[in-house]
Amino acid sequence: MASIRYSIDGFREALRHEPSFREDLLFAVALVPFAIILPVNAVSTALMIASLFLIIIVELLNSAIEWTIDYLRPEHHPLAKRIKDMASAAVFLSYLNCLAIWAILLWPGTGVWKRLAEKFASS
């Protein structure tokens, strides 16, 4: 059970010290309910939610890498910058992945918007 406690501690530290993590978490918290109410199949819903979780996971890894580099090499160094930039690129790619998944699943030709309008019109 210690591993769970360490995970919770890491989550708290990210919330406390990482503005980007808080923004990513807010983004996910805002979109998960939307993914759940959309009239798409369970696999599509799971893909949409998983793409949001991936952003959070990659952001945690990015933050851990940045903190490690800052700890090991507090002075500026070109390799430290390269490492941090690569980790940041991974976060960017996770956002592109999320955008691609949501765009493909919600593309106008899929009929999702029509089904959503019908769902709320009948309520």
Short mmCIF file of C-alpha atoms in Angstrom, two decimals:
data_model
loop_
_atom_site.label_atom_id
_atom_site.label_comp_id
_atom_site.label_asym_id
_atom_site.label_seq_id
_atom_site.Cartn_x
_atom_site.Cartn_y
_atom_site.Cartn_z
CA MET A 1 0.00 0.00 0.00
CA ALA A 2 3.01 2.29 0.26
CA SER A 3 3.08 2.57 -3.53
CA ILE A 4 -0.44 4.00 -3.51
CA ARG A 5 0.58 6.55 -0.90
CA TYR A 6 3.63 7.53 -2.99
CA SER A 7 1.40 7.91 -6.04
CA ILE A 8 -0.99 10.16 -4.15
CA ASP A 9 1.96 12.19 -2.85
CA GLY A 10 3.23 12.60 -6.41
CA PHE A 11 -0.19 13.70 -7.60
CA ARG A 12 -0.38 16.27 -4.77
CA GLU A 13 3.11 17.56 -5.56
CA ALA A 14 2.17 18.00 -9.22
CA LEU A 15 -0.98 19.88 -8.23
CA ARG A 16 0.96 22.07 -5.84
CA HIS A 17 3.98 22.88 -8.00
CA GLU A 18 3.05 22.41 -11.66
CA PRO A 19 0.71 24.97 -13.28
CA SER A 20 0.77 23.03 -16.58
CA PHE A 21 -0.40 19.90 -14.78
CA ARG A 22 -3.27 21.83 -13.18
CA GLU A 23 -4.27 23.19 -16.60
CA ASP A 24 -4.15 19.73 -18.18
CA LEU A 25 -6.17 18.27 -15.32
CA LEU A 26 -8.79 21.02 -15.65
CA PHE A 27 -8.95 20.36 -19.40
CA ALA A 28 -9.59 16.66 -18.76
CA VAL A 29 -12.10 17.25 -15.97
CA ALA A 30 -14.05 19.57 -18.27
CA LEU A 31 -14.09 17.14 -21.21
CA VAL A 32 -14.66 13.76 -19.53
CA PRO A 33 -18.35 14.49 -18.77
CA PHE A 34 -18.80 15.67 -22.35
CA ALA A 35 -17.26 12.42 -23.63
CA ILE A 36 -19.64 10.44 -21.43
CA ILE A 37 -22.83 12.16 -22.60
CA LEU A 38 -21.99 12.09 -26.31
CA PRO A 39 -24.06 9.59 -28.27
CA VAL A 40 -21.14 7.43 -29.35
CA ASN A 41 -20.37 3.78 -28.66
CA ALA A 42 -18.46 2.64 -25.59
CA VAL A 43 -15.21 2.15 -27.49
CA SER A 44 -15.32 5.72 -28.79
CA THR A 45 -16.04 7.04 -25.30
CA ALA A 46 -13.15 5.01 -23.91
CA LEU A 47 -10.79 6.31 -26.60
CA MET A 48 -11.81 9.90 -25.90
CA ILE A 49 -11.30 9.54 -22.15
CA ALA A 50 -8.04 7.60 -22.59
CA SER A 51 -6.67 10.35 -24.81
CA LEU A 52 -7.33 12.84 -22.00
CA PHE A 53 -5.66 10.59 -19.41
CA LEU A 54 -2.67 10.25 -21.73
CA ILE A 55 -2.16 14.03 -21.61
CA ILE A 56 -2.12 13.93 -17.80
CA ILE A 57 0.26 10.95 -17.73
CA VAL A 58 2.70 12.52 -20.18
CA GLU A 59 2.56 15.84 -18.32
CA LEU A 60 3.47 14.04 -15.08
CA LEU A 61 6.43 12.40 -16.82
CA ASN A 62 7.45 15.73 -18.35
CA SER A 63 7.35 17.40 -14.95
CA ALA A 64 9.37 14.60 -13.36
CA ILE A 65 11.99 14.89 -16.09
CA GLU A 66 12.18 18.67 -15.72
CA TRP A 67 12.54 18.48 -11.93
CA THR A 68 15.20 15.79 -12.25
CA ILE A 69 17.21 17.88 -14.72
CA ASP A 70 16.89 20.96 -12.49
CA TYR A 71 18.08 18.91 -9.52
CA LEU A 72 21.03 17.34 -11.32
CA ARG A 73 22.04 20.35 -13.38
CA PRO A 74 20.77 23.64 -11.89
CA GLU A 75 22.97 25.72 -14.22
CA HIS A 76 21.94 26.20 -17.84
CA HIS A 77 23.30 23.59 -20.23
CA PRO A 78 22.38 22.93 -23.88
CA LEU A 79 21.79 19.22 -23.25
CA ALA A 80 19.51 19.98 -20.30
CA LYS A 81 17.50 22.27 -22.57
CA ARG A 82 17.33 19.58 -25.24
CA ILE A 83 16.06 17.01 -22.74
CA LYS A 84 13.40 19.39 -21.42
CA ASP A 85 12.34 20.38 -24.93
CA MET A 86 11.93 16.73 -25.92
CA ALA A 87 9.80 16.03 -22.86
CA SER A 88 7.70 19.09 -23.70
CA ALA A 89 7.33 17.81 -27.26
CA ALA A 90 5.88 14.59 -25.85
CA VAL A 91 3.18 16.61 -24.07
CA PHE A 92 2.46 18.46 -27.31
CA LEU A 93 2.13 15.16 -29.19
CA SER A 94 -0.25 13.84 -26.54
CA TYR A 95 -2.44 16.90 -27.17
CA LEU A 96 -2.30 16.30 -30.94
CA ASN A 97 -3.25 12.67 -30.31
CA CYS A 98 -6.24 13.79 -28.25
CA LEU A 99 -7.28 16.31 -30.88
CA ALA A 100 -7.03 13.71 -33.65
CA ILE A 101 -9.10 11.14 -31.73
CA TRP A 102 -11.81 13.63 -30.82
CA ALA A 103 -11.89 15.10 -34.34
CA ILE A 104 -12.16 11.69 -36.00
CA LEU A 105 -14.92 10.53 -33.65
CA LEU A 106 -16.87 13.79 -33.77
CA TRP A 107 -16.41 14.61 -37.44
CA PRO A 108 -19.68 15.99 -38.89
CA GLY A 109 -20.09 12.99 -41.21
CA THR A 110 -20.29 10.58 -38.26
CA GLY A 111 -23.77 11.80 -37.29
CA VAL A 112 -22.79 12.44 -33.66
CA TRP A 113 -24.03 16.04 -33.74
CA LYS A 114 -27.38 15.01 -35.24
CA ARG A 115 -27.84 12.29 -32.59
CA LEU A 116 -26.84 14.75 -29.86
CA ALA A 117 -29.40 17.30 -31.08
CA GLU A 118 -32.08 14.59 -31.23
CA LYS A 119 -31.18 13.43 -27.73
CA PHE A 120 -31.63 16.90 -26.25
CA ALA A 121 -34.69 17.70 -28.36
CA SER A 122 -36.48 14.64 -26.98
CA SER A 123 -35.57 15.50 -23.37
#
